[in-house]
C-alpha positions as MATLAB code, in Angstrom:
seq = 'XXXXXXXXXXXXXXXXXXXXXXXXXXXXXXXXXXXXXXXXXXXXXXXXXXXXXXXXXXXXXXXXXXXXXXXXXXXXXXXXXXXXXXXXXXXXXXXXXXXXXXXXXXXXXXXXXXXXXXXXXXXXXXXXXXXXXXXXXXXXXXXXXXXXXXXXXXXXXXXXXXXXXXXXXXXXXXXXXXXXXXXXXXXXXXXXXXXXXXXXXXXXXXXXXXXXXXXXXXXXXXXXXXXXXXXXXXXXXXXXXXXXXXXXXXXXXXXXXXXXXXXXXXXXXXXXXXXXXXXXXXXXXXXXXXXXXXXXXXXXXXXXXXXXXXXXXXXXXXXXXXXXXXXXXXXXXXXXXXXXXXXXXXX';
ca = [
      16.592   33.644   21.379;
      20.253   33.013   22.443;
      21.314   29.004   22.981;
      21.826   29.581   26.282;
      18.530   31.012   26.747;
      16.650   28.239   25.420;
      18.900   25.912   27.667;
      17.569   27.590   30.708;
      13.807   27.092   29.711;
      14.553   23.779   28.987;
      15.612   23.500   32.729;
      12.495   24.955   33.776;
      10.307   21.854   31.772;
       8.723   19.153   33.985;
      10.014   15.503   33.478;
       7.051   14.720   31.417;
       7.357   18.450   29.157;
      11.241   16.895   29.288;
      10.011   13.710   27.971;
       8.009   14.836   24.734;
      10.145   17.204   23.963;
      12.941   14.815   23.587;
      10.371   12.750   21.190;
       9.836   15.309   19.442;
      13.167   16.360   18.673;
      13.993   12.588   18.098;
      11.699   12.549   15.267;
      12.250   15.523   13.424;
      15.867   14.604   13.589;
      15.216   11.401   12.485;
      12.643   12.452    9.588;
      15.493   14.819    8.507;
      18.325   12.635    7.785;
      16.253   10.071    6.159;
      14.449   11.943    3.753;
      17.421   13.335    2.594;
      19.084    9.743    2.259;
      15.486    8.182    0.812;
      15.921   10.879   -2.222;
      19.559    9.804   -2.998;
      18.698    6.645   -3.241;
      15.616    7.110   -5.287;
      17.593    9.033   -8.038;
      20.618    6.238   -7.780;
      18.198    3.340   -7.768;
      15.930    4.930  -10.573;
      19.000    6.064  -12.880;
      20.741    3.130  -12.622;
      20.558    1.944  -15.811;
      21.080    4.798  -17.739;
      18.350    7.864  -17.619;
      14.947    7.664  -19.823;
      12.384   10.297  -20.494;
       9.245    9.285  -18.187;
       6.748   10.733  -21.218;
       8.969    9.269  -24.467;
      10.816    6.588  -22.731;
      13.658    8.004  -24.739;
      17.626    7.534  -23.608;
      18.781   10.858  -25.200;
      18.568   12.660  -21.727;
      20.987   16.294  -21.102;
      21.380   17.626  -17.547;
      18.705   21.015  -17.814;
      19.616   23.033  -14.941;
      18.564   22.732  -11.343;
      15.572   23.647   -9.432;
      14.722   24.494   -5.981;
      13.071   22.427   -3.360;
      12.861   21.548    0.519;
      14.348   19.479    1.970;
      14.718   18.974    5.680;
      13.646   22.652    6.290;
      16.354   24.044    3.690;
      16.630   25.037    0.341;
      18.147   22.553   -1.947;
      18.991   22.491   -5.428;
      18.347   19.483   -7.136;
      18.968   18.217  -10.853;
      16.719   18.647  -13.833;
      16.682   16.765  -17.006;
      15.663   17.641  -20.578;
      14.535   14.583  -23.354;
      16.638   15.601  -26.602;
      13.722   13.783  -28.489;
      10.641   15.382  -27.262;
      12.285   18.398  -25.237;
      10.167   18.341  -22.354;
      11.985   18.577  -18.503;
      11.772   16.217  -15.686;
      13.147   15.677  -12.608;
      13.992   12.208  -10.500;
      10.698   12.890   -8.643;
       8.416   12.900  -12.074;
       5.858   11.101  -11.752;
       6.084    9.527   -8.415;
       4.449    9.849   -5.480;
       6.511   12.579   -4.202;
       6.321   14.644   -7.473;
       5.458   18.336   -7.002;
       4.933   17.955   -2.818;
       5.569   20.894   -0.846;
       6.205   18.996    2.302;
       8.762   16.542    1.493;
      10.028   16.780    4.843;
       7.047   14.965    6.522;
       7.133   12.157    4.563;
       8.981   10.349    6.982;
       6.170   11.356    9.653;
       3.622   10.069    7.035;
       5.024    6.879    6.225;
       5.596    6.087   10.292;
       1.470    6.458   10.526;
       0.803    4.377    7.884;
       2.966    2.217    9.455;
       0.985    2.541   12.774;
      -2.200    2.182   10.513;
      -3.431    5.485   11.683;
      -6.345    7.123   10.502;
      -6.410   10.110    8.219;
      -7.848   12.538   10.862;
      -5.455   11.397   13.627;
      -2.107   11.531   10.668;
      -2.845   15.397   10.535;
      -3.061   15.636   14.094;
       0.451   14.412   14.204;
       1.647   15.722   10.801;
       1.118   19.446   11.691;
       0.687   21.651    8.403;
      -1.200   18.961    6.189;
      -4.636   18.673    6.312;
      -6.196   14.997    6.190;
      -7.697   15.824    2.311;
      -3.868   16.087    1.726;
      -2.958   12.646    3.358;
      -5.744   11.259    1.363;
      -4.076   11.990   -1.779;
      -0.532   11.023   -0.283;
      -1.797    7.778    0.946;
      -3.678    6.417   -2.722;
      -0.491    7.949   -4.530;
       2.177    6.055   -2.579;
      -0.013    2.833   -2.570;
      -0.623    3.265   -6.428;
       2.881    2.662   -6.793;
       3.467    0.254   -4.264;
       0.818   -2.396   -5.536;
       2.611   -2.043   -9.447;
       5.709   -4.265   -7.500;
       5.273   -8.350   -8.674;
       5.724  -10.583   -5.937;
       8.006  -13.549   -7.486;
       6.934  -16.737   -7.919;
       5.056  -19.389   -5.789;
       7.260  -22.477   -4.500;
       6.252  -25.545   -3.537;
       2.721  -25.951   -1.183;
       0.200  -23.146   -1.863;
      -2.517  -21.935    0.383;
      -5.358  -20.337   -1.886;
      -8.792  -19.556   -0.097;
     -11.022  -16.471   -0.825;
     -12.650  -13.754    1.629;
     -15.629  -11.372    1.178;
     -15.774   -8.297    1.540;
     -19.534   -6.144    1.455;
     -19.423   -4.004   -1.756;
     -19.112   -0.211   -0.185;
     -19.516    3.035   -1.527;
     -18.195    5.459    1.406;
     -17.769    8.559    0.189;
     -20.026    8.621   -2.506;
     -22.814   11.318   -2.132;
     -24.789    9.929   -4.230;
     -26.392    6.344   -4.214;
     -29.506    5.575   -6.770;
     -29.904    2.070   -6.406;
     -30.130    1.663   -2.865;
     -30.303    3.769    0.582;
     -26.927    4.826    2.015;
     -25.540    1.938    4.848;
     -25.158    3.607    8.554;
     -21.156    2.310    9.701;
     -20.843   -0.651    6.823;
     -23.955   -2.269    7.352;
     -25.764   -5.431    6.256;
     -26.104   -7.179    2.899;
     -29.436   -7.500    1.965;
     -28.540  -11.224    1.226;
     -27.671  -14.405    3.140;
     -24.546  -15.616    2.006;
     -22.318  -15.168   -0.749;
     -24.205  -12.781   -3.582;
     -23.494   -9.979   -5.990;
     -23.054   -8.012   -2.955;
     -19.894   -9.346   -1.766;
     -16.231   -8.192   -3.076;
     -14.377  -11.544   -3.670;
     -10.818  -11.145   -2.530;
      -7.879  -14.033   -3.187;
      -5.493  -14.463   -1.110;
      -2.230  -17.487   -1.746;
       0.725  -17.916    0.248;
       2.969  -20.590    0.107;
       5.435  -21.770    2.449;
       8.244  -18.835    2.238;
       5.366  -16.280    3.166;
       4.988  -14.812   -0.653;
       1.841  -13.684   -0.737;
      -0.738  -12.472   -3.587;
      -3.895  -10.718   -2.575;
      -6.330   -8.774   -5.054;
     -10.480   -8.479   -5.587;
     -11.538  -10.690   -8.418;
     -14.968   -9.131   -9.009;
     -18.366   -9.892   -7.415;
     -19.859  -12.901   -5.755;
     -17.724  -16.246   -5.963;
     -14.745  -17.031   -7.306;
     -14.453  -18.951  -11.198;
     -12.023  -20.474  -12.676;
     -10.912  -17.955  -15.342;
     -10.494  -15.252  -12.996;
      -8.364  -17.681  -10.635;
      -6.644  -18.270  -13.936;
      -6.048  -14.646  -14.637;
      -4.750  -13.136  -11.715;
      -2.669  -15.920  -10.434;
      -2.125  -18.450  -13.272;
       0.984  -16.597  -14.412;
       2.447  -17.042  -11.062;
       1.821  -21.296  -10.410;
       3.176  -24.605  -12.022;
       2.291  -27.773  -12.283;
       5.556  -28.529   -9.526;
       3.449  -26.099   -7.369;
       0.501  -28.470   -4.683;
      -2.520  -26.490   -3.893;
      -3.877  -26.566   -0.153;
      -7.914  -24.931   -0.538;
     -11.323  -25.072    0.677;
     -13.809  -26.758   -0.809;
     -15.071  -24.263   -3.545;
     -15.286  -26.556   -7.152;
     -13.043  -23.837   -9.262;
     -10.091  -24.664   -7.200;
     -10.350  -27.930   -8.204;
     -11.024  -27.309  -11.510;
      -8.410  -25.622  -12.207;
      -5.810  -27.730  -10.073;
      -7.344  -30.468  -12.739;
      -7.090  -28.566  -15.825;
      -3.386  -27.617  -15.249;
      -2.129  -30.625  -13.788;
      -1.952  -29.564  -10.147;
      -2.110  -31.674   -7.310;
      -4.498  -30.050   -4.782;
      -5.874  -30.806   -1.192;
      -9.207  -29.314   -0.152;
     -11.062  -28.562    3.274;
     -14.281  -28.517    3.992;
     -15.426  -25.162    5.947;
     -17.246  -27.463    8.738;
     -13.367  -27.437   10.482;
     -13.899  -31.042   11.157;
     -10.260  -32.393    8.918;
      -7.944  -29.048    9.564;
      -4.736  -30.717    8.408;
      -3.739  -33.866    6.074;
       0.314  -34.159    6.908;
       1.626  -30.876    5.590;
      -1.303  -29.941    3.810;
      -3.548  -26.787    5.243;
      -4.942  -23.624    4.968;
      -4.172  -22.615    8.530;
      -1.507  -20.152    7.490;
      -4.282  -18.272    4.508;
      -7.030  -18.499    6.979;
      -5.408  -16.910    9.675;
      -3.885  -13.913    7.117;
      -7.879  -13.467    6.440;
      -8.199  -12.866   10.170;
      -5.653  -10.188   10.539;
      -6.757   -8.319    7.529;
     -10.239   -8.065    8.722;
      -9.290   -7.062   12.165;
      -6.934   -4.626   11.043;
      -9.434   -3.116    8.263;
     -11.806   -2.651   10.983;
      -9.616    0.159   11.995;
     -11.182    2.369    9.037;
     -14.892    1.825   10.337;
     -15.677    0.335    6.682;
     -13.370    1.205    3.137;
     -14.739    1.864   -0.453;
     -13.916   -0.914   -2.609;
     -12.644    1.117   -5.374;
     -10.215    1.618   -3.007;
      -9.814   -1.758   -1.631;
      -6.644   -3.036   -3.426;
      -4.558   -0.006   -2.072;
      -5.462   -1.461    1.281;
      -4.740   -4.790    0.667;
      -1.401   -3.602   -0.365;
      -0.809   -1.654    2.053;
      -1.399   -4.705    4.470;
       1.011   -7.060    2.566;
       3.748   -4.714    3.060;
       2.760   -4.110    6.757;
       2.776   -8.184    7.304;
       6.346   -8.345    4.885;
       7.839   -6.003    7.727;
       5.902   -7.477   10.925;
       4.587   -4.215   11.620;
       8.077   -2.656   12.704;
       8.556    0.889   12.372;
      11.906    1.943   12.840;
      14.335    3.805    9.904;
      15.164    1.168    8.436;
      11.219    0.000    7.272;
      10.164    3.866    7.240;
      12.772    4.557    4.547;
      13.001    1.033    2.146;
       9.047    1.980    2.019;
       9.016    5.620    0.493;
      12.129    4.364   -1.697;
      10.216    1.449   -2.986;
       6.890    3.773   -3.283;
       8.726    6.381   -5.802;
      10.224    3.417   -7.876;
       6.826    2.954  -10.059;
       4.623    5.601  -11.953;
       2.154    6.957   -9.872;
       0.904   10.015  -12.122;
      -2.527   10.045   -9.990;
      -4.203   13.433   -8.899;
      -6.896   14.046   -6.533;
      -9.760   14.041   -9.121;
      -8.661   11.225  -10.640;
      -8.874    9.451   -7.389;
     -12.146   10.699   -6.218;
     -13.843   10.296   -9.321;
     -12.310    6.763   -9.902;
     -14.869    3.815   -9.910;
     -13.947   -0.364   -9.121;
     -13.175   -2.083  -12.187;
     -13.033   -6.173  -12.475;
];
């Protein structure tokens, strides 16, 4: 079909065929230049201190050729690499999320409805030509990666508090010890019990924020000590509720600490609060609602995946779409659908 012809049919459109056209074009415009940019910059930003084998970690690296690959609906050739030490090829896509897809091109699709929070089932709707098994896999691979970035330091007051979450198993066909739960369910259990996934969330003042499952039932110490100690200092002033390990360990390093009683009846003391961690709790939950219940081998992913959503506000534009696959193919992610499925929660 001739330019002009397609002109003319465009003419013939109603204001609202008019309409999604021009969104559609918008986006696959938009998707286009992008993913071409967001590839550039991973090589650059990967390479640039020098080039390293990705299986030897070796810096005796030859140019091997080039390979084929699409991008933006054409054929481009891009650059291979050979390690003179172990002689085995790799590319600047190696072991990253994007490593081996065949649709790089609707990434930048992807990435907008994970931005949107969108479910797997309504992504393929709107990623035409990828089946939701496949944004399964692309979703756990990019997070992989994602939750491997350190957030710096805390600075001055900290807001620590946990949240539960009920252990789940979705997905799993098989369940021995108990009878499958019908849309999440109930713990058999008042209260906090083995049941619940313990998840720890701190923020302090600047918005850094850590959030990862500890294990099973409440919080102790040495796990408080684990995941976070690395990251506090005796300069640092803890804001928590009343759970004794916070204050334990606020004693045993030196920390001064504030705590609040659950009964909401003393909120704030000056400065000191947990207003800012409690409400975080809040929007995680709501948002996680979204997925009508997640497995908890799976649960970090998600809570990564929410950090980064809060870190941006929940803008999608270029700008968030693209600094999100770039950062996402910066870390190993060498994860394959079996390894995924078959993949069980570790403490």
């Amino acid at each position: 079909m001739r330019a002009t012809d397609i002109l003319k049919a465009i003419q013939t459109l109603n204001p609202a065929e008019k309409h999604r056209l021009r969104e559609y074009l918008i986006d696959a415009l938009t998707a286009s230049s992008s993913t071409g940019t967001a590839l550039e910059e991973i090589s650059e930003r990967k390479h640039k201190d020098g080039y390293h084998c990705p299986d030897c970690e070796s810096e005796h690296i030859v140019r091997f050729g080039k390979y084929s690959t699409m991008v933006d609906g054409e054929e481009v050739k891009k650059q291979r690499y050979r390690c003179k030490a172990c002689r085995k090829t790799f590319t600047d896509l190696t072991n990253t999320a994007l490593y081996r897809t065949r649709h790089l091109h609707r990434w930048m699709k992807f990435i907008e409805c994970m931005i949107e929070g969108y479910s797997l089932r309504k992504s393929a709707e709107l990623i035409r030509g990828v089946t939701h098994v496949t944004l399964f896999y692309w979703r756990h691979k990019l997070l992989s990666a994602l939750k491997q970035i350190e957030s710096t330091a805390f600075q001055g007051i900290v807001e620590m508090d946990e949240t539960y979450f009920l252990y789940s198993e979705k997905g799993q066909r098989k369940i021995d010890d108990r009878k499958p739960r019908k849309r999440g369910g109930s713990a058999k259990k008042r209260g906090i019990s083995k049941e619940q996934v313990c998840v720890l969330v701190a923020r302090d003042r600047d918005k850094v924020t850590f959030s990862q499952t500890l294990g099973m039932g409440r919080l102790t110490k040495e796990q408080l000590d684990k995941a976070i100690g690395h990251k506090l200092s005796s300069e640092n002033v803890l804001c928590t509720d009343a759970w004794r390990a916070f204050k334990t360990y606020a004693f045993d390093n030196g920390m001064d600490i504030y705590q609040f009683k659950s009964d909401g009846k003393i909120r704030t003391k000056g400065l000191y609060h947990i207003q800012n961690v409690n409400n975080y709790h809040r929007r995680l939950k709501a948002w996680i609602q979204r997925f009508n219940g997640v497995a908890t081998k799976y649960l970090n992913n998600y809570l990564t995946w929410f950090q980064i959503l809060e870190s941006i506000h929940h803008q999608r534009n270029e700008v968030t779409m693209k600094d999100m696959i770039v950062k996402g193919n910066l870390f190993p992610s060498v994860e394959t659908y079996d390894t995924l499925r078959l993949s069980t929660f570790t403490m």
